[in-house]
Amino acid sequence: MPTNFKTFLKLHRVSLILAVLSFVFYYTFAYHLQRTDFVKLLTLFVALFFFCFKLIQFEKLNFRFLLGLGIIFRLVFLFIEPNLSQDFYRFIWDGHLVANGDNPYLYTPDDLMKNMVSIIPNADVLYEGMGSLSARHYSNYPPLNQLLFALAAFIGGKSMFGSLLVLRSTIILADIGVFYFGRRLLKNLNKSPHLIFWYFLNPLVIVELTGNLHFEGVMLFFFILSMFLLSINKWKVAAVVMACSISVKLVPLLFLPLFFKYLGWKKSIVFYSIIGITSVVLFLPFNTPEFIDNYTKTISLWFSNFEFNSSIYNIAKKIAIHFDAKPWEFIKEYGKITPILTIAAVALFTFLPKKYDLNRVLWSMMWVMTIYYFISTTVHPWYPIFLVLLSIFTTYRYAIIWSAAIVLSYFAYSQTDFNENLWLLAIEYTSVYGFLVYEIVTHHNKK
């Protein structure tokens, strides 16, 4: 055995043990976990977060070692179907529609099952797997996301496994891209590059993106690439890439006004124009007279019909019900207020700060997204992943606490009717709000 290898084993013995345990736990998560087994799920998550914390603490300067671990942990999930999410059935369904030249924004799966289902391989399996909620609504995934679904469906053909492999490979590559450009951006902003490991080794990121095939990782790749390009003053190319991020998930639309003071009004006009033109080009292949109406209705459901793992909304609903409000009426009224409050928050962080460098832009993004999620009716477990990435460019770490505490919301997955446990949600949000208040006070005292 070479002397260098013996020395490495001796110096990194504890880290190697943690790495092996993490691998075993991720393997157990992928192949031996039912989402109804909440106790097992919680135990695995808690252990993996502890291992993640210790690995970063012990090896934060060992770039290759931690990068390799992050990739290996993701590869554990490569050949298995997601066990916590059924969204991938709809991804493959939409992908086959697009690959066949059909518009996924014009037909619901319910409609297609009655008419032209023969064009979709494994239609019965996909339809049953996606669930009735998804099946009765038009697709809400933006155009670039649809093209990625189509690529997976085209390569996979009639094999669901083949399509899953393409989807997962795409997400893994996107995460590696987030790591690469995120690390470079940290260096450009004079921050420690090891902070990117709080994203890359985060169990929530690995499980929800690679494991459960949520395309937030692809959105974040384009987003962080855009931020990197801004940091080296390639703002026109950054605008094109930002449009790609929006065309995977619409979330970055929240941040567009925040670039106004950073770029100045002359550059901003060009920047926004490029984003607008690129977005139109990406949407153009799907544009029909019915498209805008169908897509708008589907997106509006997130504000007025769906609720999951909310904080302020749950409190407001309990108070409203106490005064005899009807829950199904209250959520619609609340859904009208949420966009107004979000716009107000964006305006506040757009015009209030006097100094507006890229650090301040990322800081403002973090706060805008935090406020948006705090007031939202729906906060799925993978939503705070964007916050985790933004937070590493600031001195705040409450988003990392949230990425660990949000595992408590998975309790609803263990219930046949998806009923939430409000006591567990109270623990989740108490830890998040509590740590946030602690950090705000700490930062204030340092001034």
CSV table of C-alpha atoms in Angstrom, one decimal:
chain,number,residue,atom,x,y,z
A,1,MET,CA,0.0,0.0,0.0
A,2,PRO,CA,1.6,3.4,-1.0
A,3,THR,CA,2.7,5.6,1.8
A,4,ASN,CA,0.7,8.5,0.6
A,5,PHE,CA,-2.5,6.5,0.6
A,6,LYS,CA,-1.7,5.2,4.2
A,7,THR,CA,-1.2,8.8,5.3
A,8,PHE,CA,-4.4,9.9,3.7
A,9,LEU,CA,-6.3,7.1,5.5
A,10,LYS,CA,-4.7,8.0,8.8
A,11,LEU,CA,-5.4,11.7,8.5
A,12,HIS,CA,-8.9,11.4,7.2
A,13,ARG,CA,-10.2,8.3,9.0
A,14,VAL,CA,-13.2,10.0,10.6
A,15,SER,CA,-14.2,11.7,7.4
A,16,LEU,CA,-14.0,8.4,5.4
A,17,ILE,CA,-16.2,6.7,8.0
A,18,LEU,CA,-18.7,9.6,7.7
A,19,ALA,CA,-18.6,9.3,3.9
A,20,VAL,CA,-19.2,5.5,4.0
A,21,LEU,CA,-22.1,6.0,6.5
A,22,SER,CA,-23.6,8.7,4.3
A,23,PHE,CA,-23.4,6.4,1.3
A,24,VAL,CA,-25.1,3.6,3.2
A,25,PHE,CA,-27.8,6.0,4.4
A,26,TYR,CA,-28.4,7.4,0.9
A,27,TYR,CA,-28.6,3.9,-0.5
A,28,THR,CA,-31.2,3.0,2.2
A,29,PHE,CA,-33.1,6.2,1.3
A,30,ALA,CA,-33.2,5.3,-2.3
A,31,TYR,CA,-33.9,1.6,-2.2
A,32,HIS,CA,-35.4,0.8,1.1
A,33,LEU,CA,-37.7,3.6,2.1
A,34,GLN,CA,-41.4,4.0,1.6
A,35,ARG,CA,-42.6,7.6,1.9
A,36,THR,CA,-45.3,6.4,4.4
A,37,ASP,CA,-42.5,5.4,6.8
A,38,PHE,CA,-42.1,8.9,8.4
A,39,VAL,CA,-40.0,7.8,11.3
A,40,LYS,CA,-37.4,6.1,9.1
A,41,LEU,CA,-37.4,9.0,6.7
A,42,LEU,CA,-36.9,11.5,9.5
A,43,THR,CA,-34.1,9.4,11.1
A,44,LEU,CA,-32.2,9.1,7.7
A,45,PHE,CA,-32.5,12.9,7.1
A,46,VAL,CA,-31.3,13.9,10.5
A,47,ALA,CA,-28.3,11.5,10.3
A,48,LEU,CA,-27.4,12.7,6.8
A,49,PHE,CA,-27.6,16.4,7.8
A,50,PHE,CA,-25.3,15.6,10.8
A,51,PHE,CA,-22.8,13.8,8.5
A,52,CYS,CA,-23.0,16.7,6.0
A,53,PHE,CA,-22.2,19.2,8.7
A,54,LYS,CA,-19.2,17.2,10.0
A,55,LEU,CA,-17.8,16.5,6.5
A,56,ILE,CA,-17.8,20.2,5.7
A,57,GLN,CA,-16.4,21.0,9.1
A,58,PHE,CA,-13.5,18.5,8.7
A,59,GLU,CA,-12.8,18.7,5.0
A,60,LYS,CA,-13.9,22.1,3.8
A,61,LEU,CA,-10.5,22.8,2.2
A,62,ASN,CA,-10.4,19.3,0.6
A,63,PHE,CA,-12.0,20.3,-2.6
A,64,ARG,CA,-11.7,17.1,-4.6
A,65,PHE,CA,-12.7,14.9,-1.8
A,66,LEU,CA,-16.0,16.7,-1.1
A,67,LEU,CA,-16.7,17.2,-4.8
A,68,GLY,CA,-16.3,13.4,-5.4
A,69,LEU,CA,-18.5,12.6,-2.5
A,70,GLY,CA,-21.3,14.9,-3.8
A,71,ILE,CA,-21.2,13.2,-7.1
A,72,ILE,CA,-21.1,9.7,-5.6
A,73,PHE,CA,-24.1,10.4,-3.3
A,74,ARG,CA,-26.1,11.6,-6.4
A,75,LEU,CA,-25.2,8.5,-8.4
A,76,VAL,CA,-26.7,6.3,-5.7
A,77,PHE,CA,-30.1,7.4,-7.0
A,78,LEU,CA,-29.3,6.9,-10.7
A,79,PHE,CA,-31.2,3.7,-11.3
A,80,ILE,CA,-34.2,4.1,-9.1
A,81,GLU,CA,-37.7,5.7,-9.4
A,82,PRO,CA,-38.3,8.6,-7.0
A,83,ASN,CA,-39.9,7.4,-3.8
A,84,LEU,CA,-41.1,10.8,-2.4
A,85,SER,CA,-42.6,12.4,-5.5
A,86,GLN,CA,-44.8,11.4,-8.4
A,87,ASP,CA,-44.1,14.5,-10.5
A,88,PHE,CA,-41.8,12.6,-12.8
A,89,TYR,CA,-44.8,10.8,-14.4
A,90,ARG,CA,-46.1,14.1,-15.6
A,91,PHE,CA,-42.6,15.1,-16.8
A,92,ILE,CA,-42.5,12.0,-19.1
A,93,TRP,CA,-46.1,12.5,-20.2
A,94,ASP,CA,-45.5,16.1,-21.2
A,95,GLY,CA,-42.2,15.0,-22.8
A,96,HIS,CA,-43.9,12.5,-25.1
A,97,LEU,CA,-46.4,15.1,-26.1
A,98,VAL,CA,-43.7,17.6,-27.1
A,99,ALA,CA,-41.6,15.0,-28.8
A,100,ASN,CA,-44.7,14.1,-30.9
A,101,GLY,CA,-45.2,17.8,-31.8
A,102,ASP,CA,-48.3,18.3,-29.6
A,103,ASN,CA,-48.8,21.2,-27.2
A,104,PRO,CA,-48.9,20.2,-23.5
A,105,TYR,CA,-50.6,23.5,-22.6
A,106,LEU,CA,-53.7,22.7,-24.7
A,107,TYR,CA,-54.7,19.2,-23.3
A,108,THR,CA,-55.1,17.9,-19.8
A,109,PRO,CA,-54.2,14.2,-19.3
A,110,ASP,CA,-57.9,13.6,-18.5
A,111,ASP,CA,-58.7,14.9,-22.0
A,112,LEU,CA,-56.1,12.8,-23.7
A,113,MET,CA,-57.1,9.6,-22.0
A,114,LYS,CA,-60.5,10.0,-23.7
A,115,ASN,CA,-59.1,10.8,-27.2
A,116,MET,CA,-55.5,10.6,-28.4
A,117,VAL,CA,-53.8,8.6,-25.6
A,118,SER,CA,-52.2,6.2,-28.2
A,119,ILE,CA,-49.5,8.7,-29.0
A,120,ILE,CA,-48.1,8.3,-25.4
A,121,PRO,CA,-46.1,5.1,-24.5
A,122,ASN,CA,-47.0,3.7,-21.1
A,123,ALA,CA,-50.0,6.1,-21.0
A,124,ASP,CA,-51.9,4.1,-18.4
A,125,VAL,CA,-49.0,3.9,-16.0
A,126,LEU,CA,-48.1,7.5,-16.4
A,127,TYR,CA,-51.7,8.6,-16.0
A,128,GLU,CA,-52.3,6.6,-12.9
A,129,GLY,CA,-48.9,7.6,-11.4
A,130,MET,CA,-49.2,11.3,-11.8
A,131,GLY,CA,-52.5,11.3,-9.7
A,132,SER,CA,-55.8,13.0,-10.3
A,133,LEU,CA,-54.7,16.5,-9.3
A,134,SER,CA,-52.1,16.7,-12.0
A,135,ALA,CA,-54.3,14.8,-14.5
A,136,ARG,CA,-57.1,17.3,-14.5
A,137,HIS,CA,-54.9,20.4,-15.0
A,138,TYR,CA,-52.9,21.8,-17.9
A,139,SER,CA,-49.2,21.6,-17.7
A,140,ASN,CA,-47.6,24.4,-15.6
A,141,TYR,CA,-43.9,23.7,-16.7
A,142,PRO,CA,-42.3,26.5,-18.8
A,143,PRO,CA,-41.0,25.9,-22.3
A,144,LEU,CA,-37.3,25.1,-21.7
A,145,ASN,CA,-38.4,22.6,-19.1
A,146,GLN,CA,-40.8,21.0,-21.6
A,147,LEU,CA,-37.9,20.7,-24.1
A,148,LEU,CA,-35.8,18.8,-21.6
A,149,PHE,CA,-38.8,16.5,-20.9
A,150,ALA,CA,-39.1,16.0,-24.7
A,151,LEU,CA,-35.4,15.1,-24.9
A,152,ALA,CA,-35.8,12.5,-22.1
A,153,ALA,CA,-38.9,11.1,-23.8
A,154,PHE,CA,-37.2,11.0,-27.2
A,155,ILE,CA,-34.1,9.2,-26.0
A,156,GLY,CA,-36.0,7.0,-23.6
A,157,GLY,CA,-38.5,6.0,-26.2
A,158,LYS,CA,-41.0,3.5,-24.8
A,159,SER,CA,-38.7,2.8,-21.8
A,160,MET,CA,-39.7,4.8,-18.7
A,161,PHE,CA,-36.4,3.8,-17.2
A,162,GLY,CA,-34.6,5.3,-20.1
A,163,SER,CA,-36.5,8.6,-19.8
A,164,LEU,CA,-35.8,8.6,-16.0
A,165,LEU,CA,-32.1,8.1,-16.6
A,166,VAL,CA,-31.9,11.1,-19.0
A,167,LEU,CA,-33.9,13.3,-16.6
A,168,ARG,CA,-31.7,12.4,-13.6
A,169,SER,CA,-28.5,12.7,-15.6
A,170,THR,CA,-29.6,16.2,-16.7
A,171,ILE,CA,-30.2,17.2,-13.1
A,172,ILE,CA,-26.8,15.8,-11.9
A,173,LEU,CA,-25.0,17.7,-14.6
A,174,ALA,CA,-26.8,20.8,-13.7
A,175,ASP,CA,-25.8,20.4,-10.0
A,176,ILE,CA,-22.2,20.0,-11.0
A,177,GLY,CA,-22.6,23.2,-13.0
A,178,VAL,CA,-24.0,25.0,-10.0
A,179,PHE,CA,-21.0,23.8,-8.0
A,180,TYR,CA,-18.5,25.0,-10.6
A,181,PHE,CA,-20.0,28.4,-11.3
A,182,GLY,CA,-21.1,28.9,-7.7
A,183,ARG,CA,-17.6,28.4,-6.5
A,184,ARG,CA,-16.2,30.8,-9.1
A,185,LEU,CA,-18.8,33.4,-8.2
A,186,LEU,CA,-17.9,33.1,-4.5
A,187,LYS,CA,-14.3,33.8,-5.4
A,188,ASN,CA,-15.3,36.8,-7.6
A,189,LEU,CA,-17.3,38.2,-4.6
A,190,ASN,CA,-14.4,37.6,-2.2
A,191,LYS,CA,-16.1,34.9,-0.3
A,192,SER,CA,-14.8,31.5,0.8
A,193,PRO,CA,-15.3,29.0,-2.0
A,194,HIS,CA,-15.9,26.2,0.4
A,195,LEU,CA,-19.4,27.6,1.1
A,196,ILE,CA,-20.7,26.0,-2.1
A,197,PHE,CA,-20.6,22.7,-0.3
A,198,TRP,CA,-23.5,23.8,1.9
A,199,TYR,CA,-25.5,23.5,-1.4
A,200,PHE,CA,-23.6,20.6,-3.1
A,201,LEU,CA,-23.6,18.3,0.0
A,202,ASN,CA,-26.9,19.3,1.4
A,203,PRO,CA,-29.1,16.2,1.8
A,204,LEU,CA,-32.3,18.1,0.8
A,205,VAL,CA,-30.6,19.1,-2.4
A,206,ILE,CA,-29.4,15.6,-3.2
A,207,VAL,CA,-32.7,13.9,-2.2
A,208,GLU,CA,-35.2,16.4,-3.8
A,209,LEU,CA,-33.3,17.2,-6.9
A,210,THR,CA,-31.4,14.1,-7.9
A,211,GLY,CA,-33.6,11.7,-6.0
A,212,ASN,CA,-37.0,13.1,-6.7
A,213,LEU,CA,-36.2,14.7,-10.1
A,214,HIS,CA,-37.3,18.3,-9.4
A,215,PHE,CA,-35.9,20.6,-12.0
A,216,GLU,CA,-35.0,23.5,-9.6
A,217,GLY,CA,-31.4,22.3,-10.0
A,218,VAL,CA,-31.5,23.1,-13.8
A,219,MET,CA,-33.1,26.5,-13.0
A,220,LEU,CA,-30.4,27.2,-10.5
A,221,PHE,CA,-27.7,26.2,-12.9
A,222,PHE,CA,-28.8,28.9,-15.4
A,223,PHE,CA,-29.4,31.3,-12.6
A,224,ILE,CA,-26.0,31.0,-11.0
A,225,LEU,CA,-24.3,31.0,-14.4
A,226,SER,CA,-26.2,34.3,-15.1
A,227,MET,CA,-24.9,35.7,-11.8
A,228,PHE,CA,-21.4,34.7,-12.6
A,229,LEU,CA,-21.6,36.3,-16.0
A,230,LEU,CA,-22.8,39.5,-14.3
A,231,SER,CA,-19.8,39.4,-12.0
A,232,ILE,CA,-17.4,39.5,-15.0
A,233,ASN,CA,-19.5,42.2,-16.7
A,234,LYS,CA,-21.0,40.0,-19.4
A,235,TRP,CA,-24.4,41.3,-18.7
A,236,LYS,CA,-25.9,40.8,-22.1
A,237,VAL,CA,-25.1,37.1,-22.2
A,238,ALA,CA,-26.3,37.0,-18.6
A,239,ALA,CA,-29.7,38.2,-19.7
A,240,VAL,CA,-30.0,35.4,-22.2
A,241,VAL,CA,-29.1,32.8,-19.5
A,242,MET,CA,-31.4,34.4,-17.0
A,243,ALA,CA,-34.3,34.0,-19.5
A,244,CYS,CA,-33.3,30.3,-19.8
A,245,SER,CA,-33.6,30.1,-16.0
A,246,ILE,CA,-37.0,31.6,-16.0
A,247,SER,CA,-38.0,29.3,-18.9
A,248,VAL,CA,-37.2,26.3,-16.6
A,249,LYS,CA,-39.0,27.6,-13.5
A,250,LEU,CA,-40.7,31.0,-13.3
A,251,VAL,CA,-39.3,31.8,-9.8
A,252,PRO,CA,-36.5,34.1,-11.0
A,253,LEU,CA,-39.1,36.5,-12.4
A,254,LEU,CA,-39.4,37.8,-8.8
A,255,PHE,CA,-35.8,39.1,-9.0
A,256,LEU,CA,-35.9,41.1,-12.2
A,257,PRO,CA,-36.6,44.5,-10.7
A,258,LEU,CA,-33.6,44.1,-8.3
A,259,PHE,CA,-31.2,44.5,-11.2
A,260,PHE,CA,-32.4,48.0,-12.0
A,261,LYS,CA,-30.2,50.0,-9.6
A,262,TYR,CA,-27.3,47.5,-10.1
A,263,LEU,CA,-27.2,48.0,-13.9
A,264,GLY,CA,-28.5,51.6,-14.1
A,265,TRP,CA,-31.5,52.5,-16.3
A,266,LYS,CA,-29.7,52.4,-19.7
A,267,LYS,CA,-28.3,48.9,-19.3
A,268,SER,CA,-31.4,47.8,-17.5
A,269,ILE,CA,-33.6,48.6,-20.6
A,270,VAL,CA,-31.3,46.5,-22.8
A,271,PHE,CA,-31.0,43.7,-20.1
A,272,TYR,CA,-34.8,43.4,-19.7
A,273,SER,CA,-35.4,43.6,-23.4
A,274,ILE,CA,-33.0,40.7,-24.0
A,275,ILE,CA,-34.7,38.7,-21.3
A,276,GLY,CA,-38.1,39.5,-22.8
A,277,ILE,CA,-37.1,38.6,-26.4
A,278,THR,CA,-35.4,35.4,-25.4
A,279,SER,CA,-38.4,34.3,-23.3
A,280,VAL,CA,-40.8,35.1,-26.2
A,281,VAL,CA,-38.6,33.0,-28.5
A,282,LEU,CA,-38.7,30.1,-26.1
A,283,PHE,CA,-42.4,30.3,-25.6
A,284,LEU,CA,-43.2,30.9,-29.3
A,285,PRO,CA,-43.3,27.2,-30.4
A,286,PHE,CA,-46.1,26.7,-27.8
A,287,ASN,CA,-48.1,29.9,-28.5
A,288,THR,CA,-51.7,29.5,-29.5
A,289,PRO,CA,-54.8,31.6,-28.7
A,290,GLU,CA,-55.7,29.2,-25.8
A,291,PHE,CA,-52.2,28.9,-24.4
A,292,ILE,CA,-52.1,32.1,-22.3
A,293,ASP,CA,-55.5,31.5,-20.8
A,294,ASN,CA,-54.8,27.9,-19.9
A,295,TYR,CA,-51.3,28.6,-18.5
A,296,THR,CA,-52.4,31.6,-16.5
A,297,LYS,CA,-55.3,29.6,-14.9
A,298,THR,CA,-52.9,26.8,-14.0
A,299,ILE,CA,-50.3,29.1,-12.4
A,300,SER,CA,-53.0,31.0,-10.5
A,301,LEU,CA,-54.0,27.7,-8.7
A,302,TRP,CA,-50.8,28.0,-6.6
A,303,PHE,CA,-52.1,31.2,-5.1
A,304,SER,CA,-55.8,30.4,-4.7
A,305,ASN,CA,-56.3,26.6,-4.4
A,306,PHE,CA,-53.3,24.7,-3.1
A,307,GLU,CA,-51.9,24.8,0.4
A,308,PHE,CA,-49.0,22.8,2.0
A,309,ASN,CA,-46.4,23.5,4.7
A,310,SER,CA,-47.4,27.2,5.0
A,311,SER,CA,-46.6,29.4,8.1
A,312,ILE,CA,-48.3,32.8,8.1
A,313,TYR,CA,-51.1,31.5,6.0
A,314,ASN,CA,-51.9,28.7,8.5
A,315,ILE,CA,-52.0,31.2,11.3
A,316,ALA,CA,-54.2,33.6,9.3
A,317,LYS,CA,-56.5,30.7,8.3
A,318,LYS,CA,-57.0,29.6,11.9
A,319,ILE,CA,-57.9,33.1,13.0
A,320,ALA,CA,-60.3,33.5,10.0
A,321,ILE,CA,-62.0,30.2,10.8
A,322,HIS,CA,-62.4,31.3,14.4
A,323,PHE,CA,-64.4,34.2,13.1
A,324,ASP,CA,-66.6,31.8,10.9
A,325,ALA,CA,-64.7,32.2,7.6
A,326,LYS,CA,-65.0,29.4,5.2
A,327,PRO,CA,-61.5,27.8,4.4
A,328,TRP,CA,-62.2,27.4,0.7
A,329,GLU,CA,-63.3,31.1,0.5
A,330,PHE,CA,-60.5,32.4,2.7
A,331,ILE,CA,-57.7,30.9,0.6
A,332,LYS,CA,-59.0,32.6,-2.5
A,333,GLU,CA,-59.1,36.0,-0.7
A,334,TYR,CA,-55.6,35.3,0.8
A,335,GLY,CA,-54.4,34.4,-2.7
A,336,LYS,CA,-55.3,37.9,-3.9
A,337,ILE,CA,-53.2,39.5,-1.2
A,338,THR,CA,-50.1,37.4,-1.6
A,339,PRO,CA,-49.0,38.9,-5.0
A,340,ILE,CA,-49.5,42.4,-3.7
A,341,LEU,CA,-47.4,41.8,-0.6
A,342,THR,CA,-44.7,40.1,-2.8
A,343,ILE,CA,-44.6,43.1,-5.2
A,344,ALA,CA,-44.3,45.5,-2.2
A,345,ALA,CA,-41.4,43.4,-0.9
A,346,VAL,CA,-39.7,43.5,-4.3
A,347,ALA,CA,-40.2,47.3,-4.6
A,348,LEU,CA,-38.8,47.8,-1.1
A,349,PHE,CA,-35.6,45.9,-1.8
A,350,THR,CA,-35.2,47.4,-5.2
A,351,PHE,CA,-35.2,51.1,-4.2
A,352,LEU,CA,-34.4,51.1,-0.5
A,353,PRO,CA,-30.6,50.1,-0.4
A,354,LYS,CA,-28.3,52.9,-1.3
A,355,LYS,CA,-25.3,50.7,-2.2
A,356,TYR,CA,-26.2,48.2,-4.9
A,357,ASP,CA,-23.3,45.9,-5.9
A,358,LEU,CA,-23.8,42.2,-6.9
A,359,ASN,CA,-23.5,41.2,-3.2
A,360,ARG,CA,-26.4,43.4,-2.4
A,361,VAL,CA,-28.4,42.1,-5.3
A,362,LEU,CA,-28.0,38.5,-4.0
A,363,TRP,CA,-28.7,39.7,-0.5
A,364,SER,CA,-31.9,41.3,-1.7
A,365,MET,CA,-32.9,38.2,-3.6
A,366,MET,CA,-32.6,36.2,-0.4
A,367,TRP,CA,-34.9,38.5,1.5
A,368,VAL,CA,-37.5,38.8,-1.3
A,369,MET,CA,-37.7,35.0,-1.6
A,370,THR,CA,-37.8,34.6,2.2
A,371,ILE,CA,-40.8,36.9,2.5
A,372,TYR,CA,-42.5,35.2,-0.5
A,373,TYR,CA,-42.2,31.8,1.0
A,374,PHE,CA,-43.2,33.0,4.5
A,375,ILE,CA,-46.5,34.4,3.1
A,376,SER,CA,-47.1,31.6,0.6
A,377,THR,CA,-49.9,29.0,0.9
A,378,THR,CA,-47.7,26.3,-0.5
A,379,VAL,CA,-44.0,25.6,0.4
A,380,HIS,CA,-43.0,22.2,-0.9
A,381,PRO,CA,-39.8,20.7,0.6
A,382,TRP,CA,-37.7,21.5,-2.4
A,383,TYR,CA,-38.6,25.2,-2.5
A,384,PRO,CA,-36.1,26.4,0.1
A,385,ILE,CA,-33.2,24.9,-2.0
A,386,PHE,CA,-33.1,28.2,-3.9
A,387,LEU,CA,-32.8,30.0,-0.6
A,388,VAL,CA,-29.9,27.7,0.5
A,389,LEU,CA,-28.0,28.7,-2.6
A,390,LEU,CA,-28.6,32.4,-2.2
A,391,SER,CA,-27.8,32.4,1.5
A,392,ILE,CA,-24.2,31.1,1.0
A,393,PHE,CA,-23.5,34.5,-0.7
A,394,THR,CA,-24.5,36.3,2.5
A,395,THR,CA,-23.7,35.9,6.2
A,396,TYR,CA,-27.1,34.4,7.0
A,397,ARG,CA,-27.6,30.7,7.5
A,398,TYR,CA,-31.3,30.3,8.5
A,399,ALA,CA,-32.0,28.8,5.0
A,400,ILE,CA,-29.7,25.9,5.9
A,401,ILE,CA,-31.6,25.4,9.1
A,402,TRP,CA,-34.8,25.4,7.1
A,403,SER,CA,-33.4,22.9,4.6
A,404,ALA,CA,-33.0,20.5,7.6
A,405,ALA,CA,-36.2,21.4,9.5
A,406,ILE,CA,-38.5,21.1,6.4
A,407,VAL,CA,-38.2,17.3,6.6
A,408,LEU,CA,-41.0,17.6,9.2
A,409,SER,CA,-43.4,18.5,6.5
A,410,TYR,CA,-42.9,15.1,5.0
A,411,PHE,CA,-45.2,13.7,7.7
A,412,ALA,CA,-48.1,14.5,5.3
A,413,TYR,CA,-46.7,12.1,2.8
A,414,SER,CA,-47.2,9.3,5.3
A,415,GLN,CA,-50.9,10.0,5.5
A,416,THR,CA,-53.3,8.6,2.9
A,417,ASP,CA,-55.2,11.9,2.8
A,418,PHE,CA,-52.0,14.0,3.1
A,419,ASN,CA,-53.2,15.7,6.3
A,420,GLU,CA,-50.5,17.9,7.8
A,421,ASN,CA,-49.5,17.8,11.5
A,422,LEU,CA,-49.6,21.4,12.6
A,423,TRP,CA,-47.5,20.7,15.7
A,424,LEU,CA,-44.7,19.5,13.5
A,425,LEU,CA,-45.1,22.5,11.2
A,426,ALA,CA,-44.9,24.7,14.3
A,427,ILE,CA,-41.6,23.1,15.3
A,428,GLU,CA,-40.3,23.6,11.7
A,429,TYR,CA,-41.1,27.3,11.6
A,430,THR,CA,-40.2,28.0,15.2
A,431,SER,CA,-36.7,26.8,14.4
A,432,VAL,CA,-36.5,28.8,11.2
A,433,TYR,CA,-38.0,32.1,12.6
A,434,GLY,CA,-36.1,31.7,15.8
A,435,PHE,CA,-32.7,31.3,14.1
A,436,LEU,CA,-33.5,34.1,11.7
A,437,VAL,CA,-34.3,36.5,14.6
A,438,TYR,CA,-31.1,35.4,16.3
A,439,GLU,CA,-29.1,36.1,13.2
A,440,ILE,CA,-30.8,39.5,12.7
A,441,VAL,CA,-30.0,40.5,16.3
A,442,THR,CA,-26.4,39.2,16.0
A,443,HIS,CA,-25.8,41.1,12.8
A,444,HIS,CA,-27.3,44.3,14.3
A,445,ASN,CA,-25.1,44.1,17.3
A,446,LYS,CA,-22.0,43.7,15.1
A,447,LYS,CA,-22.7,47.1,13.4
